[in-house]
Amino acid sequence: MNQLTILLLATSTLIGWLLPQSPVGSGQGDEMSRDTQKSIQLIDQWVALGSTPGASAEMREASRGQQNGKLIVAYDLYVTGASSKHPYSLLQWPVTEPEPGLIMPEVFLAADGRVCGTKQSGCRPPIQLVFTPAKGEPFRLLLMSKDRKTRVAAFVVPDPITGVDQGCSVEAIRATVK
């Protein structure tokens, strides 16, 4: 099965600490601006660029429903390949913002890798991430150790825009709000 990912084009100002430098056009007459190209590249490569080698995250859907006519999706976050011996900060980078923002200054990893709000065994309280997504809106999360040596990136599109025809599939991901 072939899969093609299409990122909707958008312009935004992005910080460059996760992006490798790559040549782009002069900006004059180009179909896409540098900011647009960086935005698409960062969304496309979020997990690879944001994670320390060997570390990975999985967003496990916990619930899905409607509230006041809007989709609400909750996820549990699980991490592998990162130490559970020290705390992490949890950041989110919405497509509507020029840089990541702090969600929680201190979270911990349980023995099974689940992200928790305390060091106590049993993961009480567990951290559950709840989103009210627009169609095709990506959610980018980053766990970062206090010394910034360990980073674990997660990416999820709770309400994807997809299509399938003759064994091929396509998914469109928003790079900005409408």
PDB file of N, CA and C in Angstrom, residues 1-2 5 7 32 36 50 64 76 83 85 92-93 98-99 108-109 112 117 120 148 150 161 172-174 177:
ATOM      1  N   MET A   1       0.851  -1.181   0.000  1.00  0.00           N
ATOM      2  CA  MET A   1       0.000   0.000   0.000  1.00  0.00           C
ATOM      3  C   MET A   1       0.894   1.242   0.000  1.00  0.00           C
ATOM      4  N   ASN A   2       0.611   2.138  -0.896  1.00  0.00           N
ATOM      5  CA  ASN A   2       1.366   3.396  -0.961  1.00  0.00           C
ATOM      6  C   ASN A   2       0.701   4.425  -0.061  1.00  0.00           C
ATOM      7  N   THR A   5       1.787  11.698   2.195  1.00  0.00           N
ATOM      8  CA  THR A   5       1.403  12.684   3.188  1.00  0.00           C
ATOM      9  C   THR A   5       1.480  14.057   2.560  1.00  0.00           C
ATOM     10  N   LEU A   7       1.103  18.080   3.394  1.00  0.00           N
ATOM     11  CA  LEU A   7       1.020  19.083   4.440  1.00  0.00           C
ATOM     12  C   LEU A   7       0.450  20.341   3.831  1.00  0.00           C
ATOM     13  N   MET A  32       6.868  28.828  -2.373  1.00  0.00           N
ATOM     14  CA  MET A  32       6.714  28.809  -0.921  1.00  0.00           C
ATOM     15  C   MET A  32       7.788  29.683  -0.282  1.00  0.00           C
ATOM     16  N   THR A  36       7.321  28.982   5.323  1.00  0.00           N
ATOM     17  CA  THR A  36       6.400  27.915   4.955  1.00  0.00           C
ATOM     18  C   THR A  36       7.153  26.597   4.809  1.00  0.00           C
ATOM     19  N   GLY A  50      12.970  15.992  17.128  1.00  0.00           N
ATOM     20  CA  GLY A  50      12.779  16.341  18.526  1.00  0.00           C
ATOM     21  C   GLY A  50      13.241  15.304  19.520  1.00  0.00           C
ATOM     22  N   ARG A  64     -12.858   9.236  23.303  1.00  0.00           N
ATOM     23  CA  ARG A  64     -13.241  10.106  22.189  1.00  0.00           C
ATOM     24  C   ARG A  64     -14.725  10.376  22.341  1.00  0.00           C
ATOM     25  N   ASP A  76      -3.332   9.014  26.611  1.00  0.00           N
ATOM     26  CA  ASP A  76      -2.307   8.727  27.598  1.00  0.00           C
ATOM     27  C   ASP A  76      -0.991   8.721  26.834  1.00  0.00           C
ATOM     28  N   SER A  83      15.123   7.541  30.656  1.00  0.00           N
ATOM     29  CA  SER A  83      15.256   7.191  32.070  1.00  0.00           C
ATOM     30  C   SER A  83      14.048   7.639  32.877  1.00  0.00           C
ATOM     31  N   LYS A  85      14.391   7.911  36.095  1.00  0.00           N
ATOM     32  CA  LYS A  85      15.029   8.330  37.348  1.00  0.00           C
ATOM     33  C   LYS A  85      14.992   9.831  37.601  1.00  0.00           C
ATOM     34  N   GLN A  92       4.175  21.755  24.668  1.00  0.00           N
ATOM     35  CA  GLN A  92       3.337  21.554  23.492  1.00  0.00           C
ATOM     36  C   GLN A  92       3.632  22.680  22.513  1.00  0.00           C
ATOM     37  N   TRP A  93       3.622  22.348  21.221  1.00  0.00           N
ATOM     38  CA  TRP A  93       3.847  23.352  20.191  1.00  0.00           C
ATOM     39  C   TRP A  93       2.660  23.359  19.229  1.00  0.00           C
ATOM     40  N   PRO A  98       4.359  30.493  17.560  1.00  0.00           N
ATOM     41  CA  PRO A  98       5.670  30.522  16.928  1.00  0.00           C
ATOM     42  C   PRO A  98       6.714  29.635  17.615  1.00  0.00           C
ATOM     43  N   GLU A  99       6.436  29.171  18.830  1.00  0.00           N
ATOM     44  CA  GLU A  99       7.393  28.308  19.531  1.00  0.00           C
ATOM     45  C   GLU A  99       6.659  27.470  20.580  1.00  0.00           C
ATOM     46  N   PHE A 108       6.794  12.807  35.442  1.00  0.00           N
ATOM     47  CA  PHE A 108       7.659  11.662  35.709  1.00  0.00           C
ATOM     48  C   PHE A 108       7.228  10.490  34.849  1.00  0.00           C
ATOM     49  N   LEU A 109       8.122   9.501  34.703  1.00  0.00           N
ATOM     50  CA  LEU A 109       7.811   8.288  33.957  1.00  0.00           C
ATOM     51  C   LEU A 109       7.627   7.136  34.925  1.00  0.00           C
ATOM     52  N   ASP A 112       6.211   1.460  33.572  1.00  0.00           N
ATOM     53  CA  ASP A 112       5.724   1.035  32.255  1.00  0.00           C
ATOM     54  C   ASP A 112       5.870   2.121  31.185  1.00  0.00           C
ATOM     55  N   GLY A 117       2.038  12.464  36.976  1.00  0.00           N
ATOM     56  CA  GLY A 117       2.184  13.728  37.686  1.00  0.00           C
ATOM     57  C   GLY A 117       2.955  13.615  38.984  1.00  0.00           C
ATOM     58  N   GLN A 120       5.392   8.748  42.736  1.00  0.00           N
ATOM     59  CA  GLN A 120       4.841   7.623  43.486  1.00  0.00           C
ATOM     60  C   GLN A 120       4.492   6.463  42.559  1.00  0.00           C
ATOM     61  N   ARG A 148      18.243  19.061  29.591  1.00  0.00           N
ATOM     62  CA  ARG A 148      17.980  19.147  28.148  1.00  0.00           C
ATOM     63  C   ARG A 148      18.726  18.097  27.322  1.00  0.00           C
ATOM     64  N   THR A 150      17.942  14.805  27.314  1.00  0.00           N
ATOM     65  CA  THR A 150      16.978  13.816  26.844  1.00  0.00           C
ATOM     66  C   THR A 150      15.706  14.525  26.407  1.00  0.00           C
ATOM     67  N   ILE A 161      -7.652  14.193   8.146  1.00  0.00           N
ATOM     68  CA  ILE A 161      -8.283  14.353   6.837  1.00  0.00           C
ATOM     69  C   ILE A 161      -7.620  13.297   5.958  1.00  0.00           C
ATOM     70  N   ALA A 172      -4.003  14.806   4.773  1.00  0.00           N
ATOM     71  CA  ALA A 172      -3.660  16.222   4.781  1.00  0.00           C
ATOM     72  C   ALA A 172      -3.527  16.672   6.237  1.00  0.00           C
ATOM     73  N   ILE A 173      -2.450  17.373   6.528  1.00  0.00           N
ATOM     74  CA  ILE A 173      -2.203  17.863   7.886  1.00  0.00           C
ATOM     75  C   ILE A 173      -2.115  19.380   7.847  1.00  0.00           C
ATOM     76  N   ARG A 174      -2.859  20.042   8.716  1.00  0.00           N
ATOM     77  CA  ARG A 174      -2.842  21.505   8.755  1.00  0.00           C
ATOM     78  C   ARG A 174      -1.496  22.000   9.268  1.00  0.00           C
ATOM     79  N   VAL A 177      -3.838  27.328  11.587  1.00  0.00           N
ATOM     80  CA  VAL A 177      -5.287  27.300  11.733  1.00  0.00           C
ATOM     81  C   VAL A 177      -5.890  27.742  10.427  1.00  0.00           C
TER      82      VAL A 177
END
